[in-house]
Each structure stands twice: as structure tokens, then as C-alpha cells.
PDB file of C-alpha atoms in Angstrom:
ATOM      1  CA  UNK A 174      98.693  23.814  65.636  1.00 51.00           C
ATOM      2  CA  UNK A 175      98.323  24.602  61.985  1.00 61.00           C
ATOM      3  CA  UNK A 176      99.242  28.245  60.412  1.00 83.00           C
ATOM      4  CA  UNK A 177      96.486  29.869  59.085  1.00 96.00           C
ATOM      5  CA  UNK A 178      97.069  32.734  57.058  1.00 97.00           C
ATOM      6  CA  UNK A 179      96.001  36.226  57.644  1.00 97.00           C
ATOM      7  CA  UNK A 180      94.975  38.756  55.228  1.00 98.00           C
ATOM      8  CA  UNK A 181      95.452  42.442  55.945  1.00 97.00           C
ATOM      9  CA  UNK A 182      94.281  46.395  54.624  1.00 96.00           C
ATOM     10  CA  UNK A 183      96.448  49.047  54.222  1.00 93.00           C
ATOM     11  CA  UNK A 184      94.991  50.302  57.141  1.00 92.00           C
ATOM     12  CA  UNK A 185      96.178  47.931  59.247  1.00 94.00           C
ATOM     13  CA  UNK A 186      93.459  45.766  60.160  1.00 97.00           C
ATOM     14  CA  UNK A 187      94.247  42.142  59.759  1.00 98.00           C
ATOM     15  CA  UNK A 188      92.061  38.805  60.031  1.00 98.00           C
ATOM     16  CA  UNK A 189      92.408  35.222  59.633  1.00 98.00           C
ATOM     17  CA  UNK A 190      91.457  34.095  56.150  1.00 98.00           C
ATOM     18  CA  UNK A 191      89.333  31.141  58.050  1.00 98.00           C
ATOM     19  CA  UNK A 192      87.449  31.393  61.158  1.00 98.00           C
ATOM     20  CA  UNK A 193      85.154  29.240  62.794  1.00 97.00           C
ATOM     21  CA  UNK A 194      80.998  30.102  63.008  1.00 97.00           C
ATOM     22  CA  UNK A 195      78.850  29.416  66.041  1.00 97.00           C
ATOM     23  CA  UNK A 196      75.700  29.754  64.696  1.00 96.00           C
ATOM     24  CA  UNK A 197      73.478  27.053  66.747  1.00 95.00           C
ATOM     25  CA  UNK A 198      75.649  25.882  68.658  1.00 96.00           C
ATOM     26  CA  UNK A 199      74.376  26.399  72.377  1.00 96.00           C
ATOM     27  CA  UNK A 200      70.251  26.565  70.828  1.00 96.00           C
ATOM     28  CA  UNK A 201      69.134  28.548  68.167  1.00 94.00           C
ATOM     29  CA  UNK A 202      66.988  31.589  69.160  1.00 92.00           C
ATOM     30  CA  UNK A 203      67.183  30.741  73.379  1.00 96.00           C
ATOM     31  CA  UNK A 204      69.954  28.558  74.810  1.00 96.00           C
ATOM     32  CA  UNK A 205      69.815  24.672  74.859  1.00 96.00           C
ATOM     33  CA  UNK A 206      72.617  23.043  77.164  1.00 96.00           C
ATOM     34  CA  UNK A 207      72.246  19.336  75.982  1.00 96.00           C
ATOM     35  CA  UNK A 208      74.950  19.545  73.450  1.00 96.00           C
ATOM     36  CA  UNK A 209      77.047  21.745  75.157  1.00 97.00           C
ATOM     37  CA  UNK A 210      80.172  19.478  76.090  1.00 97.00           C
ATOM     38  CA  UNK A 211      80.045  18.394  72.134  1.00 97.00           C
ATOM     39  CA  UNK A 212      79.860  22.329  71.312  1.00 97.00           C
ATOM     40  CA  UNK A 213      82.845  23.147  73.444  1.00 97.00           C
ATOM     41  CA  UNK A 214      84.834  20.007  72.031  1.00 97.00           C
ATOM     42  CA  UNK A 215      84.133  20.992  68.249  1.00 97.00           C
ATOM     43  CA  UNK A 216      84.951  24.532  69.218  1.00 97.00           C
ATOM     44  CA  UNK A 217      88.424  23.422  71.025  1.00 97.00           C
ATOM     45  CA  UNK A 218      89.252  21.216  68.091  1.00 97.00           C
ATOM     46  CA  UNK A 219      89.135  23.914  65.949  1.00 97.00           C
ATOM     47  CA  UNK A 220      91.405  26.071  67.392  1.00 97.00           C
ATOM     48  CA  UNK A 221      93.844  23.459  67.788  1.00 96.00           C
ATOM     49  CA  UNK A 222      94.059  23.018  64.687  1.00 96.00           C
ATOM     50  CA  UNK A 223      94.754  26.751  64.173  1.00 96.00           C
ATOM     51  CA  UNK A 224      90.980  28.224  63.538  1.00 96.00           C
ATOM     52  CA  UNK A 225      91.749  30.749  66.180  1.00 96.00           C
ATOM     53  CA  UNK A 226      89.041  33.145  64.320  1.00 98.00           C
ATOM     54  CA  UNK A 227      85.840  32.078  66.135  1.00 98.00           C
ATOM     55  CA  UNK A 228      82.532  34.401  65.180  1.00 98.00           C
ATOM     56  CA  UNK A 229      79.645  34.640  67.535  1.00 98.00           C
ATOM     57  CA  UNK A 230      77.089  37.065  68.567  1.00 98.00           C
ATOM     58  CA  UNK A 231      74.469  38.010  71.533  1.00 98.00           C
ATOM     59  CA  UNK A 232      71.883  36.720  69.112  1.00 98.00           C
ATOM     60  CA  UNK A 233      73.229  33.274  68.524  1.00 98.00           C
ATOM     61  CA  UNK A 234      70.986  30.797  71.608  1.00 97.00           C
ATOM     62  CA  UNK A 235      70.526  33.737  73.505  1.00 97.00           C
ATOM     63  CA  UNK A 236      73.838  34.625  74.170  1.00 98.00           C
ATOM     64  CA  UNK A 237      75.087  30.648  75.443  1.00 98.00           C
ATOM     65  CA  UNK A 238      77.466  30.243  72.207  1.00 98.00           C
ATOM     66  CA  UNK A 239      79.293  33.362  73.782  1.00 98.00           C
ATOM     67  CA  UNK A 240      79.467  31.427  76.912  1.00 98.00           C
ATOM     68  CA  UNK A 241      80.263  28.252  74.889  1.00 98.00           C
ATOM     69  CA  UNK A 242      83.383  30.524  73.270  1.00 98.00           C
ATOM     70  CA  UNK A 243      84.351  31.864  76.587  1.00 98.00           C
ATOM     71  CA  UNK A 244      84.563  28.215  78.274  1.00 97.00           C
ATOM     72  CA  UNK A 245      86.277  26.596  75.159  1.00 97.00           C
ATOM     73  CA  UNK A 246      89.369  29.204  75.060  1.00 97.00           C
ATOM     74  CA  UNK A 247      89.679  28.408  78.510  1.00 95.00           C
ATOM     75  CA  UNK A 248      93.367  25.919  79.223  1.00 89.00           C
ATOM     76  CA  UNK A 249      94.064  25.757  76.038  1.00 90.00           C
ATOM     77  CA  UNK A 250      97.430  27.324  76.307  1.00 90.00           C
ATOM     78  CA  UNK A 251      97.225  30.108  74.007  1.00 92.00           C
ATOM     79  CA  UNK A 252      97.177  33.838  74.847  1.00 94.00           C
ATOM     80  CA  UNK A 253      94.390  35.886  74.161  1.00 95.00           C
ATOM     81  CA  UNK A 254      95.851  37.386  71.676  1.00 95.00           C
ATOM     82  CA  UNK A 255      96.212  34.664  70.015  1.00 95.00           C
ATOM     83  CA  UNK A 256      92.378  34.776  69.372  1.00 97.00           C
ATOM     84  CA  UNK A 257      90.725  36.386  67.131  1.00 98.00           C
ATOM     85  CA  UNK A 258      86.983  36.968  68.075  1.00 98.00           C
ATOM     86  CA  UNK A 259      84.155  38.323  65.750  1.00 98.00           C
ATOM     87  CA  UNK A 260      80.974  39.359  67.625  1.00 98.00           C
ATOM     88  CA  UNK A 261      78.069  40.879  66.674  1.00 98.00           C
ATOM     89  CA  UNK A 262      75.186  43.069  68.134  1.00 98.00           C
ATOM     90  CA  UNK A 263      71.851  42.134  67.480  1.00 98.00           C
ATOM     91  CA  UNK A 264      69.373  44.836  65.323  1.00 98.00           C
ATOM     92  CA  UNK A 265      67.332  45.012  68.395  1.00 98.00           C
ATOM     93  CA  UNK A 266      70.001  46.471  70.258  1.00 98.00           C
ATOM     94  CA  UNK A 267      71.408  49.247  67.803  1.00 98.00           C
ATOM     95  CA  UNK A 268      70.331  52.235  69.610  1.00 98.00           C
ATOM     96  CA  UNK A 269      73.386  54.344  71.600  1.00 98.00           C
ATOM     97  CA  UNK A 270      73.049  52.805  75.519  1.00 98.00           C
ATOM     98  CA  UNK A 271      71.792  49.418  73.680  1.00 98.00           C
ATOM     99  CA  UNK A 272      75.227  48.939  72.291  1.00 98.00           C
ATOM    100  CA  UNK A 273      76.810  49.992  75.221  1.00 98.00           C
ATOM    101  CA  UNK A 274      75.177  47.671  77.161  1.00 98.00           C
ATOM    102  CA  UNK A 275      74.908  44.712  74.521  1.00 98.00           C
ATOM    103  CA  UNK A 276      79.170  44.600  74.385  1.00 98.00           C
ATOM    104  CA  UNK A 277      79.530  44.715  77.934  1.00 98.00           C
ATOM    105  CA  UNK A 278      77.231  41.738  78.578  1.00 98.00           C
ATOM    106  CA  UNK A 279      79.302  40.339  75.678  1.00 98.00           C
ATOM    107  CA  UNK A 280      82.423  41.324  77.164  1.00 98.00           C
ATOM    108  CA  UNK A 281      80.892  38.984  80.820  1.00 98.00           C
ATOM    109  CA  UNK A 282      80.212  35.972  78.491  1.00 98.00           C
ATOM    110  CA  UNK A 283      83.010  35.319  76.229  1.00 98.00           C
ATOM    111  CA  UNK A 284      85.159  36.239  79.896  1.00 97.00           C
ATOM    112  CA  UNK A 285      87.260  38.315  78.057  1.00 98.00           C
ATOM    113  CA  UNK A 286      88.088  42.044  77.892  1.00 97.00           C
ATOM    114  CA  UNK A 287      88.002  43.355  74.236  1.00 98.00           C
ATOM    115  CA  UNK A 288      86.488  42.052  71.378  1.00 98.00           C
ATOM    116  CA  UNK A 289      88.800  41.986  67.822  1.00 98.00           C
ATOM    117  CA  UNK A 290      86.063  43.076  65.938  1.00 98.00           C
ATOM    118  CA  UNK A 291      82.498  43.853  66.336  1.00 98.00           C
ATOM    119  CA  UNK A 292      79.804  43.988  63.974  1.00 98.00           C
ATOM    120  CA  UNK A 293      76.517  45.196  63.173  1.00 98.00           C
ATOM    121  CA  UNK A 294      74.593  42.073  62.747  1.00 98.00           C
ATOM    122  CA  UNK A 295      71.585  42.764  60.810  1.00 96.00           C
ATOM    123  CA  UNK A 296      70.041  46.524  59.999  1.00 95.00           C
ATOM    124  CA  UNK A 297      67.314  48.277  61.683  1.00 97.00           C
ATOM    125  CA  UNK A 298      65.441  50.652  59.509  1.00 96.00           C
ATOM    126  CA  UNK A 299      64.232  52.782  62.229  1.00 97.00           C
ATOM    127  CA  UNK A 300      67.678  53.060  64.217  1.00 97.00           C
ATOM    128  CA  UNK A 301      70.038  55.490  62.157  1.00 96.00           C
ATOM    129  CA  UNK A 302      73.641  54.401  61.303  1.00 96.00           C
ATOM    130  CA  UNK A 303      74.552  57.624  62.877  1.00 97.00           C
ATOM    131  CA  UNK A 304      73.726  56.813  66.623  1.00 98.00           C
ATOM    132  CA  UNK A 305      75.233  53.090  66.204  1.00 98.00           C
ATOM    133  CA  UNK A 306      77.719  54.267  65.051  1.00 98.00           C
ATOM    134  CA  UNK A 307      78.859  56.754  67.456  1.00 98.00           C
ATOM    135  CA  UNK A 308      78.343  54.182  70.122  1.00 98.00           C
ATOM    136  CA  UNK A 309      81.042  51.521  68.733  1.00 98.00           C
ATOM    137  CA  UNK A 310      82.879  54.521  68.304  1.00 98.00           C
ATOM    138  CA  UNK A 311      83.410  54.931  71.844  1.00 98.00           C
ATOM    139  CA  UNK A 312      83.780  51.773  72.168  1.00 98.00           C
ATOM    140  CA  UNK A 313      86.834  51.806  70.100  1.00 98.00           C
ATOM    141  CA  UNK A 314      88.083  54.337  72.109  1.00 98.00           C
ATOM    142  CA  UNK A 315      87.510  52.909  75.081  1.00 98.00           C
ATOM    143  CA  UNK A 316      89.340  49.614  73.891  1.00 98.00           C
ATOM    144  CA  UNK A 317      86.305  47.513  74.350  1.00 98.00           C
ATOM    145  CA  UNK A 318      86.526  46.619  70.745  1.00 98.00           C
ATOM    146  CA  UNK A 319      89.799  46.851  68.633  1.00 98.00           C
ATOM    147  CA  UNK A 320      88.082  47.176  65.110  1.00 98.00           C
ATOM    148  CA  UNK A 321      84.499  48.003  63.902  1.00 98.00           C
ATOM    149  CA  UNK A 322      82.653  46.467  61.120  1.00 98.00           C
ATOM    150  CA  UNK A 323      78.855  45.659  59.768  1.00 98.00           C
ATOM    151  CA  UNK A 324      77.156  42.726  58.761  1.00 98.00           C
ATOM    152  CA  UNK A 325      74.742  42.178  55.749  1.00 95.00           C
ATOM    153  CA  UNK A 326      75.155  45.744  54.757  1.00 97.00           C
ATOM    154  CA  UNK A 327      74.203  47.494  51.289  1.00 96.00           C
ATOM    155  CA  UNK A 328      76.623  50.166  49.753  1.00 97.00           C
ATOM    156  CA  UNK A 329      73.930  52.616  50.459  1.00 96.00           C
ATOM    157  CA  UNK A 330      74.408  51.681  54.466  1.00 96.00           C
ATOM    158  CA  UNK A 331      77.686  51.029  54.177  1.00 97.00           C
ATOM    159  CA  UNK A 332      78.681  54.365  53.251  1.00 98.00           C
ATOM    160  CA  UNK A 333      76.473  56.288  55.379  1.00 97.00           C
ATOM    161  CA  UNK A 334      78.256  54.210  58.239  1.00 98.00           C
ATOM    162  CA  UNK A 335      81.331  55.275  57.269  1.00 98.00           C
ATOM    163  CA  UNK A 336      80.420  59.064  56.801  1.00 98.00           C
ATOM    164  CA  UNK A 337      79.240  58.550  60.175  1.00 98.00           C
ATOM    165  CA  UNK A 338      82.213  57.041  61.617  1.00 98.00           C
ATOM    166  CA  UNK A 339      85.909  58.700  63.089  1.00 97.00           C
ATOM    167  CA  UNK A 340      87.335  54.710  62.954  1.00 97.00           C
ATOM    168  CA  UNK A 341      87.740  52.865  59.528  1.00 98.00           C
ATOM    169  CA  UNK A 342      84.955  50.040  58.788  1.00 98.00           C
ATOM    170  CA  UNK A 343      86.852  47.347  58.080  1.00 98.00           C
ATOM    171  CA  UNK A 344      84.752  44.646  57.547  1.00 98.00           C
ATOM    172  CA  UNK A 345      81.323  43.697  55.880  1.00 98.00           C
ATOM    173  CA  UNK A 346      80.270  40.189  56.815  1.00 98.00           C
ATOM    174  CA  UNK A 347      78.117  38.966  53.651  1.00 98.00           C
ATOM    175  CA  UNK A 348      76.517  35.890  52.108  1.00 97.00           C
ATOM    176  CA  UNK A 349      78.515  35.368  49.345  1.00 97.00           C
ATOM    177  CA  UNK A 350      79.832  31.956  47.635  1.00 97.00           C
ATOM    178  CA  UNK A 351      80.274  30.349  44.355  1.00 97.00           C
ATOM    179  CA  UNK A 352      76.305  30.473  44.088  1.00 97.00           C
ATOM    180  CA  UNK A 353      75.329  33.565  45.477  1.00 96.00           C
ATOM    181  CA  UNK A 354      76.885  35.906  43.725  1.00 96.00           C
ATOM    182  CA  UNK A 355      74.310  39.090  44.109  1.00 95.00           C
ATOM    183  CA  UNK A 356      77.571  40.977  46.073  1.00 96.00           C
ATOM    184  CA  UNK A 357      79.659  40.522  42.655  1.00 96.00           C
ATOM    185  CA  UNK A 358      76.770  41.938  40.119  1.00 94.00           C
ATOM    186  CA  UNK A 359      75.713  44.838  41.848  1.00 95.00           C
ATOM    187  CA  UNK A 360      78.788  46.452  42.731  1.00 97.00           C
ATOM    188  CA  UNK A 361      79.511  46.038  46.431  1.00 98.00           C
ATOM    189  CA  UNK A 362      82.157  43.846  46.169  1.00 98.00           C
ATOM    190  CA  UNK A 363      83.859  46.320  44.276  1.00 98.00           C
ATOM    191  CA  UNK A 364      82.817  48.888  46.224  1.00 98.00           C
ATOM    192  CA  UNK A 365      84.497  47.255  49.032  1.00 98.00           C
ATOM    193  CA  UNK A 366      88.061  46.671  47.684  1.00 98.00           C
ATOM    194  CA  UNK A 367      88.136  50.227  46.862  1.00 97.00           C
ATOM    195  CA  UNK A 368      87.558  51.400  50.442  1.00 98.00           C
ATOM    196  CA  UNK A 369      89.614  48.663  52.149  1.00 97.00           C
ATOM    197  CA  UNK A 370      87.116  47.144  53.645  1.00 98.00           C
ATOM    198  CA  UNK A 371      86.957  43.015  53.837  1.00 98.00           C
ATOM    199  CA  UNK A 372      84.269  40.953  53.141  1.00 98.00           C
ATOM    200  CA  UNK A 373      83.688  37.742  55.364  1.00 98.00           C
ATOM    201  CA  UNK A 374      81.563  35.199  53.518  1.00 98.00           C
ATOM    202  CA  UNK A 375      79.348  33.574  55.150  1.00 97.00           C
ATOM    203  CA  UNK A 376      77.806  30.017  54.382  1.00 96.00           C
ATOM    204  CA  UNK A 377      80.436  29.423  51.795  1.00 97.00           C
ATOM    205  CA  UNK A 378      79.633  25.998  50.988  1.00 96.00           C
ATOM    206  CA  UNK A 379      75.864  26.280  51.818  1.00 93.00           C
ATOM    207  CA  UNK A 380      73.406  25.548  48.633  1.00 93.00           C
ATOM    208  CA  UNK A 381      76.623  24.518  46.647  1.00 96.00           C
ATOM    209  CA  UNK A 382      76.351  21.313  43.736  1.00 96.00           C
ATOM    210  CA  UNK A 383      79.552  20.031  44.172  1.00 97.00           C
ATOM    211  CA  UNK A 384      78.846  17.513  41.630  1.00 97.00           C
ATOM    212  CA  UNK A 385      79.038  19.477  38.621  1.00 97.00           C
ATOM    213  CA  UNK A 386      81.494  18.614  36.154  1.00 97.00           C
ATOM    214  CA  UNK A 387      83.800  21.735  36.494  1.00 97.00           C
ATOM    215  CA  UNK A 388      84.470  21.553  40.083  1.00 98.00           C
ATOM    216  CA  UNK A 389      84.966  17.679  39.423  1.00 98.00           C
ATOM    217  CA  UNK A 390      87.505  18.027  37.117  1.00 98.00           C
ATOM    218  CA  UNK A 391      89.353  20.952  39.156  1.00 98.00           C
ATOM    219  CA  UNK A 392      89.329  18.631  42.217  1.00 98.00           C
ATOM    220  CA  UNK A 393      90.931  16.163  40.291  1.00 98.00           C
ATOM    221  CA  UNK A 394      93.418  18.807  38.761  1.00 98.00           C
ATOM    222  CA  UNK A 395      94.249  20.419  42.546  1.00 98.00           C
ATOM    223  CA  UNK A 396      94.300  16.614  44.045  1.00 98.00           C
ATOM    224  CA  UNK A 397      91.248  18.860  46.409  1.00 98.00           C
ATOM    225  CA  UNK A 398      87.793  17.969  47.108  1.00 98.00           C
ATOM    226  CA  UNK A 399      85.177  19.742  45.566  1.00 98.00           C
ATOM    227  CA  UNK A 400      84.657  21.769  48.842  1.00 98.00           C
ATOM    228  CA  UNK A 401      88.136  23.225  48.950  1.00 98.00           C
ATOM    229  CA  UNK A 402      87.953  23.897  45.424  1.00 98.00           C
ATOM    230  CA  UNK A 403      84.812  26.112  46.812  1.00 98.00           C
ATOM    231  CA  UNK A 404      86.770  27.743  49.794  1.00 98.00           C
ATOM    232  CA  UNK A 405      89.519  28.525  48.113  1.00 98.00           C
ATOM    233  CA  UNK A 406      88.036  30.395  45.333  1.00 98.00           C
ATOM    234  CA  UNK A 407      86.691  32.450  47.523  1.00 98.00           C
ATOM    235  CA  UNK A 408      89.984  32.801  49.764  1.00 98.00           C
ATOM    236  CA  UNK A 409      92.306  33.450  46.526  1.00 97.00           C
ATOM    237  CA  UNK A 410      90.221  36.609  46.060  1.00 97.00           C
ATOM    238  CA  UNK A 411      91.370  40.222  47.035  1.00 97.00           C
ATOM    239  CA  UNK A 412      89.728  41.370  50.118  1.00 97.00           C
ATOM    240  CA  UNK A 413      88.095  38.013  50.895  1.00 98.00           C
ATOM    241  CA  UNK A 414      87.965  35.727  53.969  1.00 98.00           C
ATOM    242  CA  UNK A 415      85.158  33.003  55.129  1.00 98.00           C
ATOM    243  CA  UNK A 416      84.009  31.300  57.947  1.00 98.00           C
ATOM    244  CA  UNK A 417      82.436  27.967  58.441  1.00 96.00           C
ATOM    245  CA  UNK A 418      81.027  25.919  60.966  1.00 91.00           C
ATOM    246  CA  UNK A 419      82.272  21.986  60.968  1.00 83.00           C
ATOM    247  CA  UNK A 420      80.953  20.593  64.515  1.00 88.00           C
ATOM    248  CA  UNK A 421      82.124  17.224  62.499  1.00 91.00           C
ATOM    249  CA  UNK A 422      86.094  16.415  62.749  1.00 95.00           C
ATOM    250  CA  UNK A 423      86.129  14.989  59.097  1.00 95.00           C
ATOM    251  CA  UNK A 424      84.481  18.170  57.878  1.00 95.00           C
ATOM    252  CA  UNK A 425      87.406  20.492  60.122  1.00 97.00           C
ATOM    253  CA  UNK A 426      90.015  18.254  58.256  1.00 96.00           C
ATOM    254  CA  UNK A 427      88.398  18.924  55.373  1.00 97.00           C
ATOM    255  CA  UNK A 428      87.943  22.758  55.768  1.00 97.00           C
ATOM    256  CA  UNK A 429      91.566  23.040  56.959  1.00 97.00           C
ATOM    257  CA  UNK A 430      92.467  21.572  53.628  1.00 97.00           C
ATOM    258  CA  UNK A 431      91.595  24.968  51.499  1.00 98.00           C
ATOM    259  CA  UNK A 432      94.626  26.572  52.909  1.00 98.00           C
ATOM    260  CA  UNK A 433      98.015  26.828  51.806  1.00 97.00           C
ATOM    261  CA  UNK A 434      97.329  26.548  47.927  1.00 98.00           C
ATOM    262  CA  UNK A 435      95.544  28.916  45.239  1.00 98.00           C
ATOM    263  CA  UNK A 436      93.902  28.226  42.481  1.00 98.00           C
ATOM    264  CA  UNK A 437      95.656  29.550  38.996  1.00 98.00           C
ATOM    265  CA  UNK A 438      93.786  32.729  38.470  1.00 98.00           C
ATOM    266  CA  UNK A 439      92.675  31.157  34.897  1.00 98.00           C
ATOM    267  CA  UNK A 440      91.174  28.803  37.238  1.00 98.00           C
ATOM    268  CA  UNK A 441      89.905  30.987  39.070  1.00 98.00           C
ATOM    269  CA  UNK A 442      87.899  32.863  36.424  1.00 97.00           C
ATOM    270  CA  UNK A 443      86.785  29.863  35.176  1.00 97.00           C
ATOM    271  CA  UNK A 444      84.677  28.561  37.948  1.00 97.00           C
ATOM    272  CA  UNK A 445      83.550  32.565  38.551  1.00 96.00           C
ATOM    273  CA  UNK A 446      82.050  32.347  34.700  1.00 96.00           C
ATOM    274  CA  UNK A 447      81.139  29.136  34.403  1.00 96.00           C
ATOM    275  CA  UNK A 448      79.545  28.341  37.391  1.00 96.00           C
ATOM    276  CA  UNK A 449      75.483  28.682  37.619  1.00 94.00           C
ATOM    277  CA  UNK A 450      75.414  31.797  39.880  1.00 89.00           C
ATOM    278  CA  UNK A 451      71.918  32.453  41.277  1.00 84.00           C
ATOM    279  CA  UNK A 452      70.917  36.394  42.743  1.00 72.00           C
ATOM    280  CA  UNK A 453      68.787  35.970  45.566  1.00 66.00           C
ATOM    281  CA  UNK A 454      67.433  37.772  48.376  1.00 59.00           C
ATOM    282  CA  UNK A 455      68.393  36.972  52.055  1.00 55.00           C
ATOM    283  CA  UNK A 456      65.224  36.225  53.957  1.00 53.00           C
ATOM    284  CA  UNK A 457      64.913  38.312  56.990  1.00 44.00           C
ATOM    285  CA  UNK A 458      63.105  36.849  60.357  1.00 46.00           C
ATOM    286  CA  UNK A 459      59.935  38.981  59.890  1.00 42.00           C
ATOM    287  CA  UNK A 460      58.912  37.663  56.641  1.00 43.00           C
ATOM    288  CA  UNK A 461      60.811  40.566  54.530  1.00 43.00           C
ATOM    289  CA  UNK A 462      63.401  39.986  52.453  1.00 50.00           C
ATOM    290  CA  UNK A 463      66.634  42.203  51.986  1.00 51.00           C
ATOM    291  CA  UNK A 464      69.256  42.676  49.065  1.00 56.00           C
ATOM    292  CA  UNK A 465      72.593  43.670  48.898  1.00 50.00           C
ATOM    293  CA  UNK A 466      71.386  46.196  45.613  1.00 53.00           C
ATOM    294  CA  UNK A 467      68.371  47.518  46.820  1.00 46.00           C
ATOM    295  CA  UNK A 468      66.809  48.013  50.147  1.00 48.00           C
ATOM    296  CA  UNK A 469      63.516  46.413  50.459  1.00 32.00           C
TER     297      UNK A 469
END
């Protein structure tokens, strides 16, 4: 098993700097068992190669890529502590009992009994941060979940969920890659280091022209592909880890191939000026849309 690094906060909390995403594996919105057995191989290959990170949610098939997780971890020889596992609770599920009830079913599909670190998958307008809040709190102190954290939060949100909470949120799961840069030019990355919190970015790669002339010649430089030169500009930043989802073994080589090198910070720079970054808005399921800057 490969080393992965982890990167840690000052107040304590500490995360592989890759993980491994679910997202459709198992079905997409309901659960789909005809690719299961390929699932639960890609899933298993992963972590023995050292992605011992693996993110999920309820939401993802229904709840079947928890079950997925659960079976792959299963004789591999490695401890449970070992893992690292990311969950999330769905928006629909954000009021007090919900949550309750939404980790515990959790908790019966992974087949475990604590989750590292649970998120807040997606925001619901007409559910305060308050009464979510207070809920994973317990949970916390119950040891149901070691760590809390939010996903595809503002700074607005983000700080009212930390006014709200007695545990530190420690993590803000975002879209965020050499493209999509919309975290960077309003202010919430910053805002982020400043209060120890990590960002996970998600679909690093996703949307990416790997062709263009800069991260040619770096790959060349680095003796990389173009897609590590991605991930690892993103993992050579402060407060900054990613997961990605490689069901294909060439692409897990591949992945596993960012780590254990860094980009010169000139470098660095470079590709964060010189690369066409594009703002744009996350597309929410009921037609909306949602920024990072301003709530819409």
C-alpha cells in the first residue's frame, strides 16, 4: 500500500490530501446493482493502493454506494481506523430528528460505527444552520461522527454555521480546480485559511484543457502528465485536499501519481495566473443556480 499524505489544522483535524469519490457508483439518484461487483473492485483497488479517504453520501443511488463502501472495506486487512470516511446528509434531511435519523441509517450501511467526518451536502434555504447544526453537534458528542463540516457553502453560511456551532467546522467541500476558480476571487478561500477550515475540491480535473501549452510544457518539466500537473496544484496549496473518482485502473495509477512531489511555487503561480479561469455558477437540481459569492 502506498503512503498518502495527510494534511492537518491547528486544531487537530487531519485528512488525507486524496480520497476517493463515489458519486454514481451503485445508480445515480435510486440504486442500480448491475455494476456493483465492478464498483466494489474499483473501490478495493483504491484503497490498496493507499486511497483510504473514500467520500459518499445518503444521496449518492439512494444510499447503495454507502452499501457499496461498507462491502468493499470488508477483508481487506486494514483497521477501521485506517479509513477515513467522508459522508454527507442530503438537504432534504437537514432538519434536527432528520439528521439524527439520516447518520444512523448511514451508520447501518457503510456497517460501521462513526463516521470521520460528516458534511452538509447541499443548503436548504428554509432549514436554518442553527437546528442542523445543533443536531451534528450531538452527534459529535455522541461519537457518531468524529468531525463536522459543510459542503458547497458560501462565507455568509459558513459563518453563521460556525456561530452556531460548540465543535470547529473543519471542512468545506467545494468545486474548485484550475478552471473554476469563483472560491479564489470572491474571498472564501481566504476566508477559509484564516479560520482553519479545509477545502476539499471536488471535480478537480472535470472541464480541464489539458492541452494547453503551459500545462504541456510543465508536464514535460515535472516528467508528470498534464493531470497531475492539475492535482497537484491544487494539493501544493495551504488548506487544500481533492478527491476524485477513477473506476478505471490506468486513471488510479495516474491519480496516485500527483503525490509525493510539489510544484516550485513560481510554478505554481504561474499556472494560477496564466491559466483561463472561468467563474461560474453550480447548477442546483431544481433549475436554480447557486454561487459561492452570492446566494441566489
Amino acid at each position: 500500500m502506498s503512503d498518502v499524505p495527510w494534511k492537518s489544522l491547528k486544531n487537530g483535524f487531519a485528512i488525507p490530501v486524496l480520497g476517493q469519490g463515489t458519486w454514481r457508483m451503485g445508480g445515480v439518484d435510486t440504486p442500480d446493482t448491475a455494476n456493483d461487483d465492478a464498483d466494489i473492485a474499483a473501490i478495493r483497488r483504491g484503497i490498496a493502493t493507499g486511497l483510504c479517504h473514500i467520500d459518499t453520501a445518503e444521496m449518492y443511488a439512494g444510499g447503495h454506494a454507502e452499501e457499496l463502501v461498507g462491502i468493499a472495506m470488508k477483508g481487506q486487512g486494514i483497521g477501521r481506523a485506517d479509513y477515513f470516511l467522508t459522508d454527507k446528509v442530503w438537504k432534504t434531511h437537514l432538519r434536527y430528528d432528520d439528521v439524527l435519523r439520516s447518520a444512523e441509517a448511514s451508520l447501518k450501511r457503510l456497517g460501521t460505527d462513526y463516521i470521520d467526518l460528516y458534511l452538509i451536502h447541499q443548503v436548504n434555504p428554509d432549514v436554518p444552520e442553527e437546528e442542523t447544526i445543533r443536531a451534528m453537534n450531538r452527534l459529535k458528542r455522541e461519537g457518531v461522527i468524529r468531525h463536522i463540516g459543510v459542503s458547497n457553502f458560501s462565507e455568509e453560511r459558513l459563518k453563521r454555521a460556525q456561530a452556531a456551532s460548540d465543535a470547529p467546522i473543519v471542512a468545506n467541500q467545494l468545486h474548485y480546480n484550475l478552471r473554476i476558480r469563483e472560491i479564489e476571487q470572491c474571498g472564501l478561500l481566504d476566508y477559509c485559511r484564516s479560520q482553519g477550515i479545509m477545502v476539499i475540491a471536488w471535480r478537480p480535473l472535470r472541464g480541464l484543457d489539458l492541452t494547453l501549452p503551459l500545462i504541456v510544457a510543465l508536464a514535460e518539466k515535472y516528467g508528470k502528465t498534464p493531470s497531475q500537473i492539475a492535482l497537484n496544484w491544487l494539493l501544493c496549496q495551504e488548506n487544500v485536499v481533492t478527491i476524485t473518482k477513477a473506476a478505471n485502473p490506468l486513471h488510479l495509477a495516474e491519480n496516485m501519481g500527483a503525490l509525493g512531489w510539489a510544484l516550485e511555487k513560481e510554478d505554481a503561480e504561474r499556472l494560477r495566473r496564466e491559466y483561463p479561469a472561468k467563474r461560474e455558477f453550480y447548477p442546483l437540481k431544481n433549475g436554480g443556480r447557486s454561487s459561492w459569492c452570492h446566494e441566489c
